[in-house]
Amino acid sequence: MATGAAPPSRTRRPPRSERPVRERRQVDVREWLGGIRLSGFMVIMLGLVVLAAFVLVPTIGTYVDQRQQIAALAASVKLSQEEVADLQAQRDRWRDPAYITTQARERLYYVKPGEVVYLVDNDLTAAQVPQEAAPVSDEVVETKTDWMTQLVRSVTEAGLAQTVTTTPSIGVPDQSPSGTPGATPTAG
């Protein structure tokens, strides 16, 4: 059973340096497509695959969307159940007379007849007292003038004005011909 030639898998290959260098062939797409032979069965199967893709892709998309909606609704239900449980616990606490008494004493400072209660004002140390806070917004700031003085000045200026504007402009300064806001033209 000994043969003179070794099986093809066991033949010795020359080292890389001795192998001939293969040239990269240019692949002609038209030639490659021309070599593909399609049978009728293959065309039918390819058509069925394309048809299945057109039918299943929207269905799968709808399925994924519905699963996401179900997950969101399940989370919403869980959150609502937690809120209901919390509200029921609060309702049960408010049914307890001792809790109601405690809340009335703490929130409304109710006392029982004969009790003496001391309220301490300014019980914070200097370090605990809140310092000047930053302004709440850039637009709303505390005015440096007294509002009562501004009101009296506005009323007196309005009473002493010689001309009356025909259109009411509440809160909008007048634009005089000189271009300075707030200046009232005088009749002369």
Short mmCIF file of N, CA and C in Angstrom, two decimals:
data_model
loop_
_atom_site.label_atom_id
_atom_site.label_comp_id
_atom_site.label_asym_id
_atom_site.label_seq_id
_atom_site.Cartn_x
_atom_site.Cartn_y
_atom_site.Cartn_z
N MET A 1 0.80 -1.18 0.00
CA MET A 1 0.00 0.00 0.00
C MET A 1 0.84 1.25 0.00
N ALA A 2 2.02 1.06 -0.14
CA ALA A 2 2.89 2.21 -0.18
C ALA A 2 2.86 2.81 -1.57
N THR A 3 2.62 4.05 -1.60
CA THR A 3 2.63 4.75 -2.88
C THR A 3 3.81 5.68 -2.90
N GLY A 4 4.22 6.00 -4.04
CA GLY A 4 5.40 6.84 -4.20
C GLY A 4 5.13 8.30 -3.88
N ALA A 5 3.90 8.75 -3.97
CA ALA A 5 3.62 10.17 -3.76
C ALA A 5 2.88 10.36 -2.44
N ALA A 6 3.20 11.39 -1.75
CA ALA A 6 2.52 11.69 -0.48
C ALA A 6 1.16 12.30 -0.79
N PRO A 7 0.24 12.14 0.15
CA PRO A 7 -1.06 12.78 -0.08
C PRO A 7 -0.89 14.28 -0.24
N PRO A 8 -1.84 14.93 -0.94
CA PRO A 8 -1.67 16.35 -1.23
C PRO A 8 -1.57 17.21 0.02
N SER A 9 -2.18 16.82 1.13
CA SER A 9 -2.13 17.64 2.33
C SER A 9 -0.78 17.58 3.01
N ARG A 10 0.00 16.57 2.68
CA ARG A 10 1.28 16.41 3.37
C ARG A 10 2.47 16.76 2.49
N THR A 11 2.22 17.36 1.40
CA THR A 11 3.34 17.75 0.54
C THR A 11 4.05 18.93 1.16
N ARG A 12 5.30 18.96 0.94
CA ARG A 12 6.12 20.02 1.51
C ARG A 12 6.00 21.26 0.64
N ARG A 13 5.73 22.39 1.28
CA ARG A 13 5.60 23.65 0.56
C ARG A 13 6.93 24.37 0.61
N PRO A 14 7.27 25.04 -0.43
CA PRO A 14 8.53 25.81 -0.39
C PRO A 14 8.37 27.01 0.55
N PRO A 15 9.45 27.45 1.14
CA PRO A 15 9.36 28.62 2.03
C PRO A 15 8.86 29.84 1.26
N ARG A 16 8.38 30.83 1.99
CA ARG A 16 7.77 32.02 1.38
C ARG A 16 8.75 32.74 0.45
N SER A 17 9.97 32.72 0.81
CA SER A 17 10.93 33.45 -0.02
C SER A 17 11.08 32.80 -1.40
N GLU A 18 10.81 31.48 -1.52
CA GLU A 18 10.97 30.79 -2.79
C GLU A 18 9.68 30.76 -3.59
N ARG A 19 8.53 31.12 -2.93
CA ARG A 19 7.25 31.07 -3.63
C ARG A 19 7.17 32.19 -4.65
N PRO A 20 6.47 31.93 -5.77
CA PRO A 20 6.31 33.01 -6.75
C PRO A 20 5.33 34.06 -6.21
N VAL A 21 5.58 35.30 -6.51
CA VAL A 21 4.74 36.40 -6.05
C VAL A 21 3.52 36.46 -6.95
N ARG A 22 2.33 36.40 -6.32
CA ARG A 22 1.10 36.46 -7.11
C ARG A 22 0.77 37.92 -7.39
N GLU A 23 0.35 38.15 -8.57
CA GLU A 23 -0.05 39.49 -8.93
C GLU A 23 -1.52 39.65 -8.59
N ARG A 24 -1.87 40.83 -8.19
CA ARG A 24 -3.28 41.10 -7.91
C ARG A 24 -3.98 41.26 -9.23
N ARG A 25 -5.03 40.48 -9.38
CA ARG A 25 -5.78 40.58 -10.62
C ARG A 25 -6.83 41.66 -10.48
N GLN A 26 -7.06 42.35 -11.54
CA GLN A 26 -8.16 43.30 -11.58
C GLN A 26 -9.43 42.49 -11.80
N VAL A 27 -10.41 42.73 -10.92
CA VAL A 27 -11.66 42.01 -11.04
C VAL A 27 -12.62 42.85 -11.86
N ASP A 28 -13.08 42.27 -12.93
CA ASP A 28 -14.05 42.95 -13.77
C ASP A 28 -15.43 42.55 -13.28
N VAL A 29 -16.21 43.53 -12.84
CA VAL A 29 -17.51 43.24 -12.24
C VAL A 29 -18.45 42.63 -13.27
N ARG A 30 -18.39 43.11 -14.48
CA ARG A 30 -19.28 42.56 -15.52
C ARG A 30 -18.95 41.10 -15.78
N GLU A 31 -17.69 40.78 -15.78
CA GLU A 31 -17.28 39.39 -16.01
C GLU A 31 -17.74 38.52 -14.84
N TRP A 32 -17.58 39.06 -13.64
CA TRP A 32 -17.98 38.29 -12.45
C TRP A 32 -19.49 38.05 -12.44
N LEU A 33 -20.28 39.12 -12.73
CA LEU A 33 -21.73 38.96 -12.78
C LEU A 33 -22.16 38.05 -13.91
N GLY A 34 -21.43 38.09 -14.99
CA GLY A 34 -21.76 37.21 -16.12
C GLY A 34 -21.54 35.75 -15.79
N GLY A 35 -20.66 35.47 -14.84
CA GLY A 35 -20.38 34.09 -14.47
C GLY A 35 -21.42 33.51 -13.52
N ILE A 36 -22.28 34.34 -12.96
CA ILE A 36 -23.31 33.84 -12.04
C ILE A 36 -24.46 33.30 -12.86
N ARG A 37 -24.81 32.10 -12.59
CA ARG A 37 -25.93 31.48 -13.27
C ARG A 37 -27.05 31.32 -12.26
N LEU A 38 -28.21 31.88 -12.56
CA LEU A 38 -29.35 31.79 -11.67
C LEU A 38 -30.34 30.78 -12.21
N SER A 39 -30.71 29.88 -11.35
CA SER A 39 -31.75 28.94 -11.75
C SER A 39 -33.09 29.51 -11.34
N GLY A 40 -34.15 28.95 -11.82
CA GLY A 40 -35.49 29.41 -11.48
C GLY A 40 -35.77 29.26 -9.99
N PHE A 41 -35.31 28.16 -9.41
CA PHE A 41 -35.51 27.92 -7.97
C PHE A 41 -34.81 29.00 -7.16
N MET A 42 -33.58 29.35 -7.58
CA MET A 42 -32.82 30.36 -6.84
C MET A 42 -33.51 31.73 -6.93
N VAL A 43 -34.06 32.06 -8.09
CA VAL A 43 -34.76 33.33 -8.25
C VAL A 43 -36.00 33.37 -7.36
N ILE A 44 -36.74 32.25 -7.33
CA ILE A 44 -37.94 32.19 -6.49
C ILE A 44 -37.56 32.33 -5.01
N MET A 45 -36.53 31.64 -4.58
CA MET A 45 -36.11 31.70 -3.17
C MET A 45 -35.60 33.11 -2.82
N LEU A 46 -34.87 33.74 -3.73
CA LEU A 46 -34.39 35.09 -3.49
C LEU A 46 -35.57 36.06 -3.39
N GLY A 47 -36.56 35.87 -4.24
CA GLY A 47 -37.78 36.70 -4.18
C GLY A 47 -38.51 36.51 -2.87
N LEU A 48 -38.59 35.26 -2.39
CA LEU A 48 -39.26 35.00 -1.11
C LEU A 48 -38.49 35.64 0.06
N VAL A 49 -37.18 35.63 0.00
CA VAL A 49 -36.38 36.25 1.06
C VAL A 49 -36.61 37.76 1.07
N VAL A 50 -36.63 38.38 -0.11
CA VAL A 50 -36.86 39.82 -0.20
C VAL A 50 -38.27 40.15 0.28
N LEU A 51 -39.26 39.35 -0.14
CA LEU A 51 -40.64 39.55 0.30
C LEU A 51 -40.76 39.40 1.82
N ALA A 52 -40.10 38.39 2.37
CA ALA A 52 -40.13 38.19 3.83
C ALA A 52 -39.50 39.38 4.54
N ALA A 53 -38.44 39.93 3.98
CA ALA A 53 -37.80 41.09 4.60
C ALA A 53 -38.75 42.29 4.60
N PHE A 54 -39.43 42.51 3.45
CA PHE A 54 -40.37 43.63 3.38
C PHE A 54 -41.55 43.44 4.33
N VAL A 55 -41.97 42.22 4.55
CA VAL A 55 -43.11 41.95 5.42
C VAL A 55 -42.69 41.98 6.89
N LEU A 56 -41.55 41.42 7.20
CA LEU A 56 -41.15 41.25 8.61
C LEU A 56 -40.50 42.48 9.22
N VAL A 57 -39.80 43.29 8.46
CA VAL A 57 -39.09 44.44 9.03
C VAL A 57 -40.06 45.41 9.70
N PRO A 58 -41.16 45.83 9.04
CA PRO A 58 -42.09 46.72 9.76
C PRO A 58 -42.73 46.03 10.97
N THR A 59 -43.00 44.74 10.84
CA THR A 59 -43.60 44.01 11.95
C THR A 59 -42.63 43.95 13.14
N ILE A 60 -41.38 43.73 12.85
CA ILE A 60 -40.38 43.68 13.93
C ILE A 60 -40.22 45.05 14.55
N GLY A 61 -40.23 46.09 13.72
CA GLY A 61 -40.14 47.46 14.25
C GLY A 61 -41.33 47.78 15.16
N THR A 62 -42.52 47.38 14.73
CA THR A 62 -43.71 47.59 15.55
C THR A 62 -43.61 46.81 16.85
N TYR A 63 -43.11 45.59 16.76
CA TYR A 63 -42.94 44.76 17.96
C TYR A 63 -41.98 45.41 18.95
N VAL A 64 -40.87 45.92 18.45
CA VAL A 64 -39.88 46.57 19.34
C VAL A 64 -40.49 47.82 19.97
N ASP A 65 -41.20 48.62 19.18
CA ASP A 65 -41.85 49.82 19.73
C ASP A 65 -42.86 49.46 20.80
N GLN A 66 -43.66 48.44 20.56
CA GLN A 66 -44.65 48.03 21.55
C GLN A 66 -43.99 47.50 22.81
N ARG A 67 -42.89 46.80 22.67
CA ARG A 67 -42.18 46.30 23.86
C ARG A 67 -41.64 47.48 24.68
N GLN A 68 -41.16 48.52 24.00
CA GLN A 68 -40.67 49.70 24.72
C GLN A 68 -41.82 50.40 25.43
N GLN A 69 -42.97 50.50 24.76
CA GLN A 69 -44.14 51.11 25.40
C GLN A 69 -44.59 50.30 26.60
N ILE A 70 -44.59 48.98 26.48
CA ILE A 70 -44.98 48.12 27.60
C ILE A 70 -44.02 48.32 28.76
N ALA A 71 -42.73 48.41 28.48
CA ALA A 71 -41.75 48.61 29.55
C ALA A 71 -41.97 49.96 30.23
N ALA A 72 -42.26 51.01 29.44
CA ALA A 72 -42.50 52.34 30.01
C ALA A 72 -43.77 52.34 30.85
N LEU A 73 -44.81 51.68 30.36
CA LEU A 73 -46.06 51.61 31.12
C LEU A 73 -45.90 50.78 32.39
N ALA A 74 -45.10 49.73 32.33
CA ALA A 74 -44.86 48.93 33.53
C ALA A 74 -44.11 49.75 34.58
N ALA A 75 -43.15 50.55 34.14
CA ALA A 75 -42.44 51.42 35.08
C ALA A 75 -43.39 52.46 35.67
N SER A 76 -44.28 52.98 34.84
CA SER A 76 -45.26 53.95 35.32
C SER A 76 -46.21 53.32 36.34
N VAL A 77 -46.64 52.10 36.07
CA VAL A 77 -47.52 51.39 37.02
C VAL A 77 -46.80 51.15 38.33
N LYS A 78 -45.54 50.75 38.26
CA LYS A 78 -44.76 50.51 39.48
C LYS A 78 -44.63 51.79 40.31
N LEU A 79 -44.36 52.91 39.62
CA LEU A 79 -44.24 54.19 40.29
C LEU A 79 -45.58 54.58 40.93
N SER A 80 -46.66 54.38 40.21
CA SER A 80 -47.99 54.70 40.74
C SER A 80 -48.31 53.83 41.94
N GLN A 81 -47.95 52.57 41.89
CA GLN A 81 -48.20 51.68 43.03
C GLN A 81 -47.41 52.13 44.25
N GLU A 82 -46.17 52.60 44.03
CA GLU A 82 -45.37 53.09 45.16
C GLU A 82 -46.01 54.35 45.75
N GLU A 83 -46.53 55.23 44.87
CA GLU A 83 -47.18 56.44 45.37
C GLU A 83 -48.45 56.10 46.14
N VAL A 84 -49.22 55.12 45.64
CA VAL A 84 -50.43 54.71 46.33
C VAL A 84 -50.08 54.12 47.70
N ALA A 85 -49.04 53.30 47.76
CA ALA A 85 -48.62 52.73 49.04
C ALA A 85 -48.18 53.83 50.01
N ASP A 86 -47.48 54.83 49.51
CA ASP A 86 -47.05 55.95 50.36
C ASP A 86 -48.26 56.74 50.87
N LEU A 87 -49.21 57.00 49.99
CA LEU A 87 -50.41 57.74 50.41
C LEU A 87 -51.24 56.94 51.41
N GLN A 88 -51.30 55.63 51.23
CA GLN A 88 -52.02 54.80 52.20
C GLN A 88 -51.33 54.82 53.56
N ALA A 89 -49.99 54.81 53.54
CA ALA A 89 -49.24 54.88 54.80
C ALA A 89 -49.49 56.22 55.48
N GLN A 90 -49.53 57.31 54.71
CA GLN A 90 -49.84 58.62 55.29
C GLN A 90 -51.25 58.65 55.85
N ARG A 91 -52.20 58.07 55.13
CA ARG A 91 -53.58 58.03 55.61
C ARG A 91 -53.66 57.25 56.92
N ASP A 92 -52.95 56.13 57.00
CA ASP A 92 -52.96 55.35 58.24
C ASP A 92 -52.33 56.14 59.39
N ARG A 93 -51.26 56.90 59.10
CA ARG A 93 -50.65 57.73 60.15
C ARG A 93 -51.62 58.80 60.64
N TRP A 94 -52.35 59.43 59.72
CA TRP A 94 -53.27 60.49 60.11
C TRP A 94 -54.49 59.94 60.84
N ARG A 95 -54.73 58.66 60.82
CA ARG A 95 -55.82 58.06 61.59
C ARG A 95 -55.41 57.84 63.05
N ASP A 96 -54.13 57.93 63.33
CA ASP A 96 -53.63 57.74 64.69
C ASP A 96 -53.75 59.05 65.46
N PRO A 97 -54.48 59.08 66.59
CA PRO A 97 -54.64 60.33 67.36
C PRO A 97 -53.31 60.88 67.89
N ALA A 98 -52.38 60.02 68.22
CA ALA A 98 -51.09 60.49 68.74
C ALA A 98 -50.33 61.25 67.64
N TYR A 99 -50.39 60.79 66.41
CA TYR A 99 -49.72 61.46 65.30
C TYR A 99 -50.35 62.83 65.06
N ILE A 100 -51.67 62.90 65.11
CA ILE A 100 -52.37 64.17 64.91
C ILE A 100 -51.98 65.16 66.00
N THR A 101 -51.91 64.69 67.22
CA THR A 101 -51.52 65.56 68.34
C THR A 101 -50.09 66.07 68.13
N THR A 102 -49.20 65.19 67.74
CA THR A 102 -47.80 65.58 67.53
C THR A 102 -47.70 66.61 66.41
N GLN A 103 -48.42 66.40 65.33
CA GLN A 103 -48.37 67.35 64.22
C GLN A 103 -48.95 68.70 64.62
N ALA A 104 -50.04 68.70 65.38
CA ALA A 104 -50.64 69.96 65.83
C ALA A 104 -49.68 70.72 66.74
N ARG A 105 -48.96 70.01 67.58
CA ARG A 105 -48.00 70.67 68.48
C ARG A 105 -46.82 71.23 67.70
N GLU A 106 -46.29 70.46 66.73
CA GLU A 106 -45.11 70.90 66.00
C GLU A 106 -45.43 71.97 64.97
N ARG A 107 -46.47 71.77 64.20
CA ARG A 107 -46.76 72.70 63.10
C ARG A 107 -47.52 73.94 63.55
N LEU A 108 -48.50 73.76 64.42
CA LEU A 108 -49.39 74.87 64.77
C LEU A 108 -49.14 75.41 66.18
N TYR A 109 -48.20 74.82 66.88
CA TYR A 109 -47.84 75.24 68.23
C TYR A 109 -49.03 75.15 69.19
N TYR A 110 -49.85 74.11 69.05
CA TYR A 110 -50.96 73.89 69.98
C TYR A 110 -50.38 73.36 71.29
N VAL A 111 -51.03 73.75 72.39
CA VAL A 111 -50.62 73.26 73.70
C VAL A 111 -51.85 72.78 74.44
N LYS A 112 -51.62 71.93 75.39
CA LYS A 112 -52.71 71.45 76.23
C LYS A 112 -52.95 72.50 77.32
N PRO A 113 -54.16 72.53 77.83
CA PRO A 113 -54.45 73.51 78.89
C PRO A 113 -53.49 73.32 80.08
N GLY A 114 -52.95 74.42 80.53
CA GLY A 114 -52.04 74.38 81.68
C GLY A 114 -50.58 74.26 81.30
N GLU A 115 -50.26 73.98 80.06
CA GLU A 115 -48.86 73.86 79.63
C GLU A 115 -48.30 75.24 79.32
N VAL A 116 -47.01 75.40 79.56
CA VAL A 116 -46.32 76.63 79.22
C VAL A 116 -45.29 76.27 78.16
N VAL A 117 -45.33 76.99 77.04
CA VAL A 117 -44.43 76.71 75.93
C VAL A 117 -43.56 77.94 75.71
N TYR A 118 -42.27 77.70 75.55
CA TYR A 118 -41.33 78.78 75.27
C TYR A 118 -40.85 78.64 73.83
N LEU A 119 -40.99 79.69 73.06
CA LEU A 119 -40.47 79.73 71.70
C LEU A 119 -39.23 80.61 71.70
N VAL A 120 -38.16 80.09 71.18
CA VAL A 120 -36.90 80.82 71.15
C VAL A 120 -36.69 81.37 69.75
N ASP A 121 -36.61 82.69 69.64
CA ASP A 121 -36.32 83.33 68.36
C ASP A 121 -34.83 83.56 68.27
N ASN A 122 -34.33 83.54 67.07
CA ASN A 122 -32.90 83.79 66.81
C ASN A 122 -32.02 82.86 67.63
N ASP A 123 -32.30 81.59 67.58
CA ASP A 123 -31.51 80.63 68.35
C ASP A 123 -30.30 80.11 67.57
N LEU A 124 -30.02 80.69 66.40
CA LEU A 124 -28.88 80.27 65.61
C LEU A 124 -27.64 81.04 66.03
N THR A 125 -26.51 80.37 65.97
CA THR A 125 -25.25 81.05 66.24
C THR A 125 -24.88 81.89 65.03
N ALA A 126 -23.87 82.73 65.19
CA ALA A 126 -23.47 83.63 64.10
C ALA A 126 -23.00 82.84 62.88
N ALA A 127 -22.40 81.68 63.09
CA ALA A 127 -21.93 80.86 61.97
C ALA A 127 -23.09 80.22 61.22
N GLN A 128 -24.21 79.98 61.91
CA GLN A 128 -25.35 79.31 61.29
C GLN A 128 -26.31 80.28 60.60
N VAL A 129 -26.18 81.56 60.90
CA VAL A 129 -27.07 82.54 60.30
C VAL A 129 -26.76 82.64 58.81
N PRO A 130 -27.77 82.57 57.94
CA PRO A 130 -27.48 82.66 56.51
C PRO A 130 -26.89 84.02 56.15
N GLN A 131 -25.88 83.99 55.32
CA GLN A 131 -25.22 85.22 54.89
C GLN A 131 -25.97 85.78 53.69
N GLU A 132 -25.48 86.89 53.17
CA GLU A 132 -26.09 87.51 52.00
C GLU A 132 -26.15 86.49 50.88
N ALA A 133 -27.33 86.25 50.40
CA ALA A 133 -27.51 85.27 49.33
C ALA A 133 -27.29 85.95 47.98
N ALA A 134 -26.89 85.18 47.03
CA ALA A 134 -26.73 85.68 45.67
C ALA A 134 -28.10 86.03 45.12
N PRO A 135 -28.18 86.97 44.20
CA PRO A 135 -29.49 87.33 43.65
C PRO A 135 -30.14 86.13 42.98
N VAL A 136 -31.46 86.08 43.06
CA VAL A 136 -32.20 84.96 42.50
C VAL A 136 -32.08 84.95 40.99
N SER A 137 -32.15 86.12 40.39
CA SER A 137 -31.99 86.20 38.94
C SER A 137 -31.25 87.49 38.59
N ASP A 138 -30.87 87.60 37.34
CA ASP A 138 -30.18 88.80 36.89
C ASP A 138 -31.14 89.95 36.69
N GLU A 139 -32.41 89.65 36.45
CA GLU A 139 -33.38 90.69 36.14
C GLU A 139 -34.03 91.28 37.38
N VAL A 140 -34.26 90.46 38.40
CA VAL A 140 -34.94 90.92 39.60
C VAL A 140 -33.89 91.25 40.65
N VAL A 141 -33.81 92.52 41.03
CA VAL A 141 -32.85 92.95 42.03
C VAL A 141 -33.56 93.85 43.03
N GLU A 142 -33.00 93.96 44.18
CA GLU A 142 -33.56 94.82 45.22
C GLU A 142 -33.21 96.27 44.89
N THR A 143 -34.21 97.13 44.96
CA THR A 143 -33.95 98.53 44.68
C THR A 143 -33.31 99.19 45.89
N LYS A 144 -32.53 100.21 45.65
CA LYS A 144 -31.84 100.92 46.73
C LYS A 144 -32.63 102.13 47.21
N THR A 145 -33.78 102.41 46.58
CA THR A 145 -34.56 103.57 46.97
C THR A 145 -35.83 103.12 47.69
N ASP A 146 -36.42 104.06 48.41
CA ASP A 146 -37.64 103.78 49.15
C ASP A 146 -38.82 103.85 48.20
N TRP A 147 -39.68 102.85 48.22
CA TRP A 147 -40.79 102.82 47.27
C TRP A 147 -41.83 103.90 47.58
N MET A 148 -41.96 104.28 48.83
CA MET A 148 -42.95 105.29 49.19
C MET A 148 -42.53 106.66 48.62
N THR A 149 -41.26 106.95 48.68
CA THR A 149 -40.74 108.20 48.12
C THR A 149 -40.96 108.23 46.62
N GLN A 150 -40.69 107.12 45.96
CA GLN A 150 -40.90 107.04 44.52
C GLN A 150 -42.37 107.23 44.16
N LEU A 151 -43.29 106.66 44.96
CA LEU A 151 -44.71 106.79 44.71
C LEU A 151 -45.17 108.25 44.84
N VAL A 152 -44.73 108.92 45.92
CA VAL A 152 -45.12 110.31 46.13
C VAL A 152 -44.57 111.18 45.01
N ARG A 153 -43.32 110.98 44.61
CA ARG A 153 -42.71 111.75 43.53
C ARG A 153 -43.48 111.54 42.22
N SER A 154 -43.85 110.30 41.93
CA SER A 154 -44.57 110.00 40.70
C SER A 154 -45.95 110.67 40.69
N VAL A 155 -46.66 110.65 41.83
CA VAL A 155 -47.98 111.28 41.89
C VAL A 155 -47.87 112.78 41.75
N THR A 156 -46.91 113.39 42.40
CA THR A 156 -46.77 114.85 42.30
C THR A 156 -46.35 115.27 40.90
N GLU A 157 -45.45 114.53 40.26
CA GLU A 157 -45.06 114.86 38.90
C GLU A 157 -46.23 114.70 37.95
N ALA A 158 -47.05 113.69 38.16
CA ALA A 158 -48.21 113.50 37.29
C ALA A 158 -49.23 114.61 37.48
N GLY A 159 -49.38 115.10 38.73
CA GLY A 159 -50.33 116.18 38.98
C GLY A 159 -49.86 117.52 38.49
N LEU A 160 -48.56 117.72 38.43
CA LEU A 160 -48.03 119.00 38.00
C LEU A 160 -47.73 119.07 36.51
N ALA A 161 -47.87 117.99 35.80
CA ALA A 161 -47.56 117.97 34.37
C ALA A 161 -48.57 118.83 33.62
N GLN A 162 -48.07 119.56 32.62
CA GLN A 162 -48.90 120.47 31.85
C GLN A 162 -49.62 119.76 30.71
N THR A 163 -49.03 118.72 30.14
CA THR A 163 -49.65 118.03 29.01
C THR A 163 -50.09 116.64 29.46
N VAL A 164 -51.08 116.15 28.77
CA VAL A 164 -51.61 114.83 29.07
C VAL A 164 -51.44 113.99 27.82
N THR A 165 -50.90 112.79 28.00
CA THR A 165 -50.77 111.91 26.83
C THR A 165 -52.10 111.24 26.58
N THR A 166 -52.40 110.99 25.30
CA THR A 166 -53.70 110.41 24.94
C THR A 166 -53.70 108.90 25.09
N THR A 167 -52.56 108.27 24.97
CA THR A 167 -52.51 106.81 25.12
C THR A 167 -51.90 106.49 26.48
N PRO A 168 -52.56 105.66 27.24
CA PRO A 168 -51.98 105.30 28.55
C PRO A 168 -50.75 104.43 28.34
N SER A 169 -49.70 104.78 29.05
CA SER A 169 -48.47 104.00 28.96
C SER A 169 -48.02 103.68 30.38
N ILE A 170 -48.59 102.67 30.93
CA ILE A 170 -48.28 102.29 32.31
C ILE A 170 -46.95 101.57 32.34
N GLY A 171 -46.04 102.09 33.08
CA GLY A 171 -44.75 101.45 33.25
C GLY A 171 -43.79 101.68 32.09
N VAL A 172 -44.19 102.42 31.05
CA VAL A 172 -43.32 102.68 29.92
C VAL A 172 -42.95 104.15 29.93
N PRO A 173 -41.66 104.49 30.00
CA PRO A 173 -41.27 105.90 30.03
C PRO A 173 -41.56 106.58 28.70
N ASP A 174 -41.89 107.86 28.78
CA ASP A 174 -42.17 108.65 27.58
C ASP A 174 -40.88 108.87 26.81
N GLN A 175 -40.98 108.91 25.51
CA GLN A 175 -39.85 109.27 24.66
C GLN A 175 -40.08 110.70 24.20
N SER A 176 -39.33 111.62 24.74
CA SER A 176 -39.50 113.02 24.39
C SER A 176 -38.77 113.31 23.08
N PRO A 177 -39.04 114.44 22.47
CA PRO A 177 -38.33 114.78 21.22
C PRO A 177 -36.83 114.89 21.42
N SER A 178 -36.38 115.20 22.64
CA SER A 178 -34.94 115.32 22.85
C SER A 178 -34.27 113.96 22.94
N GLY A 179 -35.09 112.89 23.09
CA GLY A 179 -34.52 111.54 23.10
C GLY A 179 -34.26 111.02 24.48
N THR A 180 -34.47 111.80 25.55
CA THR A 180 -34.24 111.30 26.89
C THR A 180 -35.53 110.75 27.44
N PRO A 181 -35.51 109.53 27.94
CA PRO A 181 -36.73 108.95 28.44
C PRO A 181 -37.15 109.65 29.74
N GLY A 182 -38.46 109.76 29.93
CA GLY A 182 -38.99 110.31 31.17
C GLY A 182 -39.17 111.80 31.16
N ALA A 183 -38.61 112.50 30.19
CA ALA A 183 -38.74 113.97 30.14
C ALA A 183 -40.11 114.31 29.57
N THR A 184 -40.81 115.18 30.23
CA THR A 184 -42.15 115.57 29.78
C THR A 184 -42.07 116.93 29.09
N PRO A 185 -42.64 117.02 27.90
CA PRO A 185 -42.64 118.33 27.24
C PRO A 185 -43.60 119.27 27.95
N THR A 186 -43.23 120.48 28.05
CA THR A 186 -44.09 121.48 28.73
C THR A 186 -44.68 122.39 27.67
N ALA A 187 -45.94 122.79 27.93
CA ALA A 187 -46.59 123.71 27.01
C ALA A 187 -46.15 125.12 27.33
N GLY A 188 -45.83 125.88 26.39
CA GLY A 188 -45.25 127.16 26.70
C GLY A 188 -45.93 128.24 26.09
#
